[in-house]
């Protein structure tokens, strides 16, 4: 999806880091309780220090839903998260994304047209009433609305297992999008075999499958992935273990299945943080997730050795778009009485997406 962020006005890109920090402090003070800043764990420290609450995508959606007072929610994260916040907050609240180009390449791998086409194609070969669509939080509001209409739900990496168990109480088959890895890793964790899963390639007729494969599979996994998490490999784990035989490997479930199988623990960003906190002093932990979270954990736990599983840094380039300059700009515009970069979801879409999000919130 094309979202064009206009260049920042003069006085932002050339301001010094200290000057921007002073201006953010002043703008936040002027706005007081009218503004609430949310920060996803992948944000850089420079931005994270301004967050009134931080969390993973599930935690932040809960916080947004419970945040009834603030008139403005400034979301330091990516577009799909801001959309979810807009859906879950009240009509008197406005959600703002400091840089409109902060999207998610994985979320963009599934769009409404291709999912509707897939649904129709599946309906031609199997009983569609027994298929439950589940979308990962990392998807557009339009896809969340689609699953809301079709009796499905949203999930995040921290509740995928509970949501999938819920889905299999309602049907025999799940169409899971857009992240094949989260679907596969969770399915295996629940006891399903890899032979019960098929990848649905939206570019091919019937997803590249034959009728029997569609009929027999329990999981139809959309051919989507996160380029940040897909980089972590078994070879990285072997190299780490060779150097640190007692070290612990903790991965995010967006990593490839072989990587997850070879690691010691797997879970959402919040889970990863709790694992590090619970580890004893002296522990050596390799983490397979976005580098800003790994670096923050390393700084916050100097008594432990925390490293990225991939020695080559792998930041999420879209999360990285949020910086102090953009944050300062949106806050100062609010002080001046102008709302810029508001993320809005149209009423019809929001109504059905909310159904899917609220199903998720009720499951866990
Ligand atoms: P979490 O659900 O763990 O916050 O992850 C979101 C995300 O975008 C991971 O790449
Ligand atoms: Fe999307 Fe991957 Fe970035 Fe998460 S880390 S926001 S899934 S591109």
Short mmCIF file of C-alpha atoms and ligand atoms in Angstrom, two decimals:
data_model
loop_
_atom_site.label_atom_id
_atom_site.label_comp_id
_atom_site.label_asym_id
_atom_site.label_seq_id
_atom_site.Cartn_x
_atom_site.Cartn_y
_atom_site.Cartn_z
CA UNK A 1 0.00 0.00 0.00
CA UNK A 2 1.33 3.43 -0.91
CA UNK A 3 1.34 5.86 1.99
CA UNK A 4 3.33 8.95 1.34
CA UNK A 5 4.83 10.89 4.17
CA UNK A 6 5.45 14.45 3.11
CA UNK A 7 8.92 15.77 3.98
CA UNK A 8 9.17 17.38 7.39
CA UNK A 9 9.03 21.17 7.47
CA UNK A 10 12.22 23.11 8.10
CA UNK A 11 13.44 23.16 11.66
CA UNK A 12 13.01 19.42 12.29
CA UNK A 13 15.54 17.54 10.20
CA UNK A 14 18.29 20.05 10.97
CA UNK A 15 17.54 20.38 14.71
CA UNK A 16 20.08 18.87 17.10
CA UNK A 17 19.07 15.78 19.13
CA UNK A 18 19.13 17.85 22.34
CA UNK A 19 16.97 20.58 20.85
CA UNK A 20 14.43 18.01 19.63
CA UNK A 21 14.38 16.38 23.07
CA UNK A 22 13.70 19.75 24.75
CA UNK A 23 10.92 20.51 22.29
CA UNK A 24 9.30 17.08 22.79
CA UNK A 25 9.38 17.60 26.57
CA UNK A 26 7.77 21.04 26.16
CA UNK A 27 5.10 19.77 23.74
CA UNK A 28 4.21 16.81 25.98
CA UNK A 29 3.98 19.14 28.98
CA UNK A 30 1.73 21.56 27.07
CA UNK A 31 -0.59 18.73 25.99
CA UNK A 32 -0.58 17.01 29.41
CA UNK A 33 -3.17 14.23 29.76
CA UNK A 34 -4.63 15.11 26.33
CA UNK A 35 -1.88 13.02 24.72
CA UNK A 36 -0.74 9.43 25.36
CA UNK A 37 2.32 8.03 23.59
CA UNK A 38 2.55 4.29 22.89
CA UNK A 39 5.88 2.62 22.01
CA UNK A 40 6.32 -0.83 20.46
CA UNK A 41 9.32 -2.81 21.74
CA UNK A 42 11.08 -2.46 18.36
CA UNK A 43 11.31 1.32 18.60
CA UNK A 44 14.75 2.81 19.05
CA UNK A 45 15.67 4.07 22.54
CA UNK A 46 15.67 7.67 21.37
CA UNK A 47 11.92 7.34 20.72
CA UNK A 48 11.08 4.80 23.41
CA UNK A 49 12.05 7.21 26.20
CA UNK A 50 8.95 9.31 25.39
CA UNK A 51 6.50 6.40 25.54
CA UNK A 52 3.89 6.57 28.31
CA UNK A 53 3.41 2.83 27.81
CA UNK A 54 5.45 0.26 25.95
CA UNK A 55 4.51 -3.23 24.86
CA UNK A 56 4.14 -5.86 22.17
CA UNK A 57 1.38 -5.56 19.60
CA UNK A 58 -1.10 -7.41 21.84
CA UNK A 59 -0.24 -5.44 24.98
CA UNK A 60 -0.47 -2.16 23.11
CA UNK A 61 -3.86 -3.04 21.63
CA UNK A 62 -5.12 -3.72 25.17
CA UNK A 63 -3.65 -0.46 26.48
CA UNK A 64 -5.20 1.47 23.59
CA UNK A 65 -8.60 -0.13 24.29
CA UNK A 66 -8.35 0.83 27.99
CA UNK A 67 -7.10 4.35 27.38
CA UNK A 68 -10.37 6.28 27.47
CA UNK A 69 -9.12 9.69 28.50
CA UNK A 70 -6.45 10.91 26.13
CA UNK A 71 -7.74 12.82 23.14
CA UNK A 72 -4.66 11.91 21.10
CA UNK A 73 -2.91 8.55 20.99
CA UNK A 74 0.48 8.94 19.32
CA UNK A 75 1.52 5.47 18.18
CA UNK A 76 5.25 4.90 17.84
CA UNK A 77 4.99 1.66 15.92
CA UNK A 78 3.73 0.71 12.47
CA UNK A 79 0.58 1.38 10.45
CA UNK A 80 -1.43 -1.77 11.27
CA UNK A 81 -0.94 -1.13 15.00
CA UNK A 82 -2.22 2.43 14.68
CA UNK A 83 -5.24 1.18 12.71
CA UNK A 84 -6.05 -1.32 15.48
CA UNK A 85 -5.73 1.43 18.07
CA UNK A 86 -8.15 3.59 16.07
CA UNK A 87 -10.63 0.72 15.94
CA UNK A 88 -10.39 0.03 19.67
CA UNK A 89 -10.46 3.61 20.93
CA UNK A 90 -13.53 5.85 21.25
CA UNK A 91 -14.92 8.31 18.70
CA UNK A 92 -13.56 11.23 20.77
CA UNK A 93 -9.97 9.95 20.33
CA UNK A 94 -7.57 10.41 17.44
CA UNK A 95 -4.69 8.06 16.65
CA UNK A 96 -1.55 9.53 15.11
CA UNK A 97 1.35 7.73 13.39
CA UNK A 98 4.41 10.03 13.37
CA UNK A 99 5.62 8.76 9.95
CA UNK A 100 3.02 7.50 7.45
CA UNK A 101 5.65 5.37 5.73
CA UNK A 102 6.05 3.22 8.84
CA UNK A 103 4.25 0.19 7.42
CA UNK A 104 4.97 -3.53 7.72
CA UNK A 105 6.23 -5.43 4.69
CA UNK A 106 4.68 -8.64 6.00
CA UNK A 107 1.25 -7.03 6.46
CA UNK A 108 1.47 -5.86 2.85
CA UNK A 109 1.89 -9.47 1.65
CA UNK A 110 -1.86 -10.11 1.99
CA UNK A 111 -4.50 -7.74 0.64
CA UNK A 112 -8.28 -7.94 0.69
CA UNK A 113 -8.66 -8.82 -3.01
CA UNK A 114 -6.30 -11.80 -2.87
CA UNK A 115 -7.77 -13.08 0.39
CA UNK A 116 -11.31 -12.83 -1.03
CA UNK A 117 -10.16 -14.66 -4.17
CA UNK A 118 -8.57 -17.37 -2.03
CA UNK A 119 -11.77 -17.71 0.01
CA UNK A 120 -13.88 -18.15 -3.13
CA UNK A 121 -11.46 -20.68 -4.58
CA UNK A 122 -11.43 -22.70 -1.34
CA UNK A 123 -15.26 -22.56 -1.24
CA UNK A 124 -15.35 -24.29 -4.64
CA UNK A 125 -13.57 -27.38 -3.36
CA UNK A 126 -14.49 -27.69 0.31
CA UNK A 127 -17.26 -26.79 2.78
CA UNK A 128 -16.41 -23.14 3.44
CA UNK A 129 -18.62 -23.07 6.55
CA UNK A 130 -16.04 -25.33 8.22
CA UNK A 131 -13.13 -23.02 7.37
CA UNK A 132 -12.19 -20.38 9.96
CA UNK A 133 -10.10 -17.42 8.79
CA UNK A 134 -7.51 -16.16 11.26
CA UNK A 135 -5.46 -13.08 10.60
CA UNK A 136 -2.31 -12.11 12.41
CA UNK A 137 -2.44 -8.67 14.01
CA UNK A 138 0.11 -7.68 11.35
CA UNK A 139 -2.54 -7.09 8.70
CA UNK A 140 -4.66 -4.25 7.37
CA UNK A 141 -7.95 -3.27 9.00
CA UNK A 142 -9.68 -4.48 5.81
CA UNK A 143 -8.43 -8.02 6.47
CA UNK A 144 -9.41 -7.88 10.11
CA UNK A 145 -12.90 -6.85 8.94
CA UNK A 146 -12.91 -9.79 6.50
CA UNK A 147 -12.28 -12.30 9.29
CA UNK A 148 -14.83 -10.52 11.49
CA UNK A 149 -17.50 -10.99 8.79
CA UNK A 150 -16.55 -14.62 8.18
CA UNK A 151 -16.65 -15.79 11.81
CA UNK A 152 -12.89 -15.65 12.40
CA UNK A 153 -10.61 -13.70 14.72
CA UNK A 154 -7.36 -11.79 14.97
CA UNK A 155 -4.34 -13.22 16.79
CA UNK A 156 -0.95 -11.96 17.87
CA UNK A 157 2.24 -13.87 18.54
CA UNK A 158 1.38 -14.01 22.24
CA UNK A 159 -2.06 -15.58 21.84
CA UNK A 160 -1.94 -17.45 18.50
CA UNK A 161 -2.24 -20.83 20.21
CA UNK A 162 -5.37 -19.90 22.17
CA UNK A 163 -6.96 -18.29 19.11
CA UNK A 164 -6.22 -21.32 16.92
CA UNK A 165 -7.65 -23.67 19.56
CA UNK A 166 -10.77 -21.48 19.53
CA UNK A 167 -10.88 -21.72 15.72
CA UNK A 168 -10.70 -25.53 15.74
CA UNK A 169 -13.68 -25.63 18.12
CA UNK A 170 -15.63 -23.89 15.35
CA UNK A 171 -14.35 -25.54 12.20
CA UNK A 172 -12.10 -28.20 10.67
CA UNK A 173 -9.70 -26.00 8.78
CA UNK A 174 -7.99 -22.64 9.24
CA UNK A 175 -6.97 -20.15 6.58
CA UNK A 176 -4.13 -18.29 8.33
CA UNK A 177 -2.63 -15.08 6.98
CA UNK A 178 -0.32 -13.33 6.33
CA UNK A 179 2.56 -15.04 8.24
CA UNK A 180 3.09 -18.67 7.31
CA UNK A 181 5.74 -19.09 10.04
CA UNK A 182 3.58 -18.06 12.98
CA UNK A 183 0.82 -20.34 11.70
CA UNK A 184 3.17 -23.30 11.21
CA UNK A 185 5.06 -22.87 14.47
CA UNK A 186 1.88 -22.55 16.48
CA UNK A 187 0.21 -25.48 14.74
CA UNK A 188 3.19 -27.74 15.51
CA UNK A 189 3.22 -26.50 19.12
CA UNK A 190 -0.45 -27.59 19.33
CA UNK A 191 0.42 -31.10 18.12
CA UNK A 192 -0.49 -30.84 14.42
CA UNK A 193 1.88 -32.43 11.90
CA UNK A 194 3.60 -30.53 9.11
CA UNK A 195 1.83 -32.84 6.65
CA UNK A 196 -1.47 -31.27 7.81
CA UNK A 197 -0.30 -27.86 6.65
CA UNK A 198 -0.04 -26.44 3.14
CA UNK A 199 1.31 -23.12 1.95
CA UNK A 200 -1.24 -21.06 0.01
CA UNK A 201 0.51 -19.10 -2.73
CA UNK A 202 -1.87 -16.27 -3.72
CA UNK A 203 -0.15 -15.88 -7.08
CA UNK A 204 -1.12 -19.40 -8.24
CA UNK A 205 -4.45 -21.01 -9.11
CA UNK A 206 -5.96 -22.65 -6.03
CA UNK A 207 -2.95 -21.39 -4.09
CA UNK A 208 -0.69 -23.78 -6.04
CA UNK A 209 -2.46 -26.79 -4.49
CA UNK A 210 -4.65 -29.55 -5.85
CA UNK A 211 -8.18 -30.16 -4.60
CA UNK A 212 -7.17 -33.09 -2.42
CA UNK A 213 -4.48 -31.03 -0.68
CA UNK A 214 -6.95 -28.25 0.09
CA UNK A 215 -9.53 -30.75 1.37
CA UNK A 216 -7.07 -32.68 3.53
CA UNK A 217 -5.11 -29.89 5.13
CA UNK A 218 -5.96 -28.48 8.54
CA UNK A 219 -3.91 -25.33 7.99
CA UNK A 220 -3.77 -23.28 4.81
CA UNK A 221 -0.83 -20.98 5.49
CA UNK A 222 -0.58 -17.80 3.47
CA UNK A 223 2.74 -17.41 1.69
CA UNK A 224 3.88 -14.39 3.71
CA UNK A 225 6.83 -13.78 5.99
CA UNK A 226 8.75 -11.16 7.94
CA UNK A 227 12.06 -10.42 6.27
CA UNK A 228 13.57 -9.40 9.63
CA UNK A 229 12.77 -12.67 11.41
CA UNK A 230 13.24 -14.98 8.43
CA UNK A 231 16.95 -14.10 8.45
CA UNK A 232 17.68 -16.15 11.58
CA UNK A 233 18.91 -19.62 10.65
CA UNK A 234 19.90 -22.94 12.21
CA UNK A 235 23.50 -22.13 11.18
CA UNK A 236 23.35 -19.07 13.47
CA UNK A 237 22.21 -21.30 16.33
CA UNK A 238 24.99 -23.82 15.66
CA UNK A 239 27.61 -21.07 15.65
CA UNK A 240 26.27 -19.62 18.91
CA UNK A 241 26.14 -23.03 20.61
CA UNK A 242 29.70 -23.81 19.50
CA UNK A 243 30.87 -20.68 21.30
CA UNK A 244 28.46 -20.87 24.27
CA UNK A 245 27.47 -24.51 24.94
CA UNK A 246 25.43 -23.42 27.99
CA UNK A 247 23.84 -20.44 26.26
CA UNK A 248 20.10 -20.05 25.73
CA UNK A 249 18.49 -19.34 22.34
CA UNK A 250 15.17 -17.49 22.41
CA UNK A 251 13.33 -16.89 19.14
CA UNK A 252 10.23 -15.05 17.96
CA UNK A 253 7.61 -17.30 16.29
CA UNK A 254 7.89 -15.33 13.03
CA UNK A 255 11.19 -17.17 12.51
CA UNK A 256 11.34 -20.19 10.18
CA UNK A 257 10.23 -23.51 11.68
CA UNK A 258 13.69 -25.13 11.58
CA UNK A 259 15.09 -22.17 13.53
CA UNK A 260 12.33 -22.39 16.12
CA UNK A 261 12.83 -26.15 16.50
CA UNK A 262 16.57 -25.68 17.06
CA UNK A 263 16.07 -22.95 19.66
CA UNK A 264 15.39 -23.36 23.40
CA UNK A 265 12.41 -21.05 23.80
CA UNK A 266 9.96 -19.34 21.47
CA UNK A 267 7.55 -16.49 22.10
CA UNK A 268 6.38 -12.96 21.46
CA UNK A 269 8.47 -9.90 22.19
CA UNK A 270 6.90 -9.69 25.64
CA UNK A 271 7.76 -13.34 26.28
CA UNK A 272 11.37 -12.70 25.21
CA UNK A 273 11.63 -9.81 27.68
CA UNK A 274 10.30 -12.00 30.51
CA UNK A 275 12.77 -14.79 29.63
CA UNK A 276 15.68 -12.36 29.89
CA UNK A 277 14.38 -10.93 33.17
CA UNK A 278 13.99 -14.42 34.64
CA UNK A 279 17.47 -15.61 33.60
CA UNK A 280 20.12 -15.68 36.35
CA UNK A 281 23.07 -13.27 36.42
CA UNK A 282 25.83 -14.55 34.15
CA UNK A 283 23.40 -16.12 31.66
CA UNK A 284 24.30 -15.94 27.98
CA UNK A 285 21.27 -15.50 25.74
CA UNK A 286 21.03 -15.22 21.96
CA UNK A 287 17.83 -13.60 20.77
CA UNK A 288 16.22 -13.91 17.38
CA UNK A 289 14.20 -10.76 16.98
CA UNK A 290 14.50 -7.11 15.99
CA UNK A 291 17.81 -5.56 17.00
CA UNK A 292 16.54 -2.54 18.93
CA UNK A 293 14.81 -4.78 21.45
CA UNK A 294 17.91 -6.98 21.72
CA UNK A 295 20.17 -3.97 22.29
CA UNK A 296 17.79 -2.50 24.89
CA UNK A 297 17.72 -5.81 26.77
CA UNK A 298 21.52 -5.98 26.67
CA UNK A 299 21.76 -2.45 28.12
CA UNK A 300 19.13 -3.09 30.80
CA UNK A 301 20.78 -6.36 31.94
CA UNK A 302 24.51 -5.68 32.18
CA UNK A 303 24.86 -8.72 34.49
CA UNK A 304 23.87 -11.02 31.58
CA UNK A 305 25.31 -11.41 28.10
CA UNK A 306 22.54 -10.69 25.62
CA UNK A 307 23.38 -10.91 21.92
CA UNK A 308 21.54 -10.98 18.61
CA UNK A 309 21.44 -14.52 17.20
CA UNK A 310 22.42 -13.02 13.85
CA UNK A 311 25.70 -11.15 14.41
CA UNK A 312 24.81 -8.90 11.45
CA UNK A 313 22.36 -6.31 12.68
CA UNK A 314 18.84 -6.71 11.33
CA UNK A 315 16.59 -3.76 12.13
CA UNK A 316 12.98 -3.45 11.02
CA UNK A 317 13.39 -0.62 8.52
CA UNK A 318 9.78 0.53 8.84
CA UNK A 319 9.74 0.65 12.65
CA UNK A 320 12.98 2.61 12.30
CA UNK A 321 11.22 5.37 10.38
CA UNK A 322 9.82 6.77 13.62
CA UNK A 323 12.36 9.21 15.01
CA UNK A 324 12.45 12.20 17.35
CA UNK A 325 12.03 14.64 14.46
CA UNK A 326 8.71 13.10 13.33
CA UNK A 327 7.50 12.69 16.90
CA UNK A 328 8.36 16.30 17.68
CA UNK A 329 6.55 17.47 14.55
CA UNK A 330 3.25 15.67 15.29
CA UNK A 331 3.31 16.81 18.94
CA UNK A 332 4.06 20.44 18.09
CA UNK A 333 1.27 20.45 15.50
CA UNK A 334 -1.11 19.19 18.19
CA UNK A 335 -0.01 22.01 20.50
CA UNK A 336 -0.76 24.40 17.62
CA UNK A 337 -4.24 22.87 17.29
CA UNK A 338 -3.59 20.86 14.11
CA UNK A 339 -3.89 17.09 13.86
CA UNK A 340 -1.43 15.65 11.33
CA UNK A 341 -0.94 12.00 10.30
CA UNK A 342 -4.20 10.82 11.80
CA UNK A 343 -4.92 7.14 11.06
CA UNK A 344 -8.60 6.51 10.50
CA UNK A 345 -10.47 3.38 9.57
CA UNK A 346 -13.84 3.85 7.87
CA UNK A 347 -16.89 2.99 9.98
CA UNK A 348 -18.01 -0.16 8.16
CA UNK A 349 -14.48 -1.65 8.16
CA UNK A 350 -13.92 -0.61 11.77
CA UNK A 351 -17.16 -2.22 12.90
CA UNK A 352 -16.22 -5.67 11.53
CA UNK A 353 -12.54 -5.41 12.41
CA UNK A 354 -13.61 -4.62 15.96
CA UNK A 355 -15.68 -7.81 16.03
CA UNK A 356 -12.54 -9.79 15.10
CA UNK A 357 -10.33 -7.91 17.57
CA UNK A 358 -12.83 -8.23 20.40
CA UNK A 359 -13.13 -11.97 19.76
CA UNK A 360 -9.37 -12.13 20.27
CA UNK A 361 -9.50 -10.02 23.44
CA UNK A 362 -12.25 -12.27 24.81
CA UNK A 363 -10.31 -15.48 24.08
CA UNK A 364 -7.25 -14.45 26.11
P1 LIG B 1 4.80 -8.78 18.70
O1 LIG B 1 3.41 -9.29 18.49
O2 LIG B 1 5.65 -9.74 19.42
O3 LIG B 1 4.77 -7.41 19.25
O4 LIG B 1 5.44 -8.66 17.26
C1 LIG B 1 4.98 -7.72 16.34
C2 LIG B 1 5.84 -7.70 15.18
O5 LIG B 1 5.66 -6.92 14.29
C3 LIG B 1 6.89 -8.70 15.14
O6 LIG B 1 7.62 -8.55 14.02
FE1 LIG B 2 6.52 -6.18 10.10
FE2 LIG B 2 8.64 -7.76 10.47
FE3 LIG B 2 8.80 -5.14 10.99
FE4 LIG B 2 7.36 -6.77 12.57
S1 LIG B 2 9.57 -6.79 12.26
S2 LIG B 2 6.74 -4.74 11.81
S3 LIG B 2 6.52 -8.20 11.03
S4 LIG B 2 8.43 -6.08 8.96
#
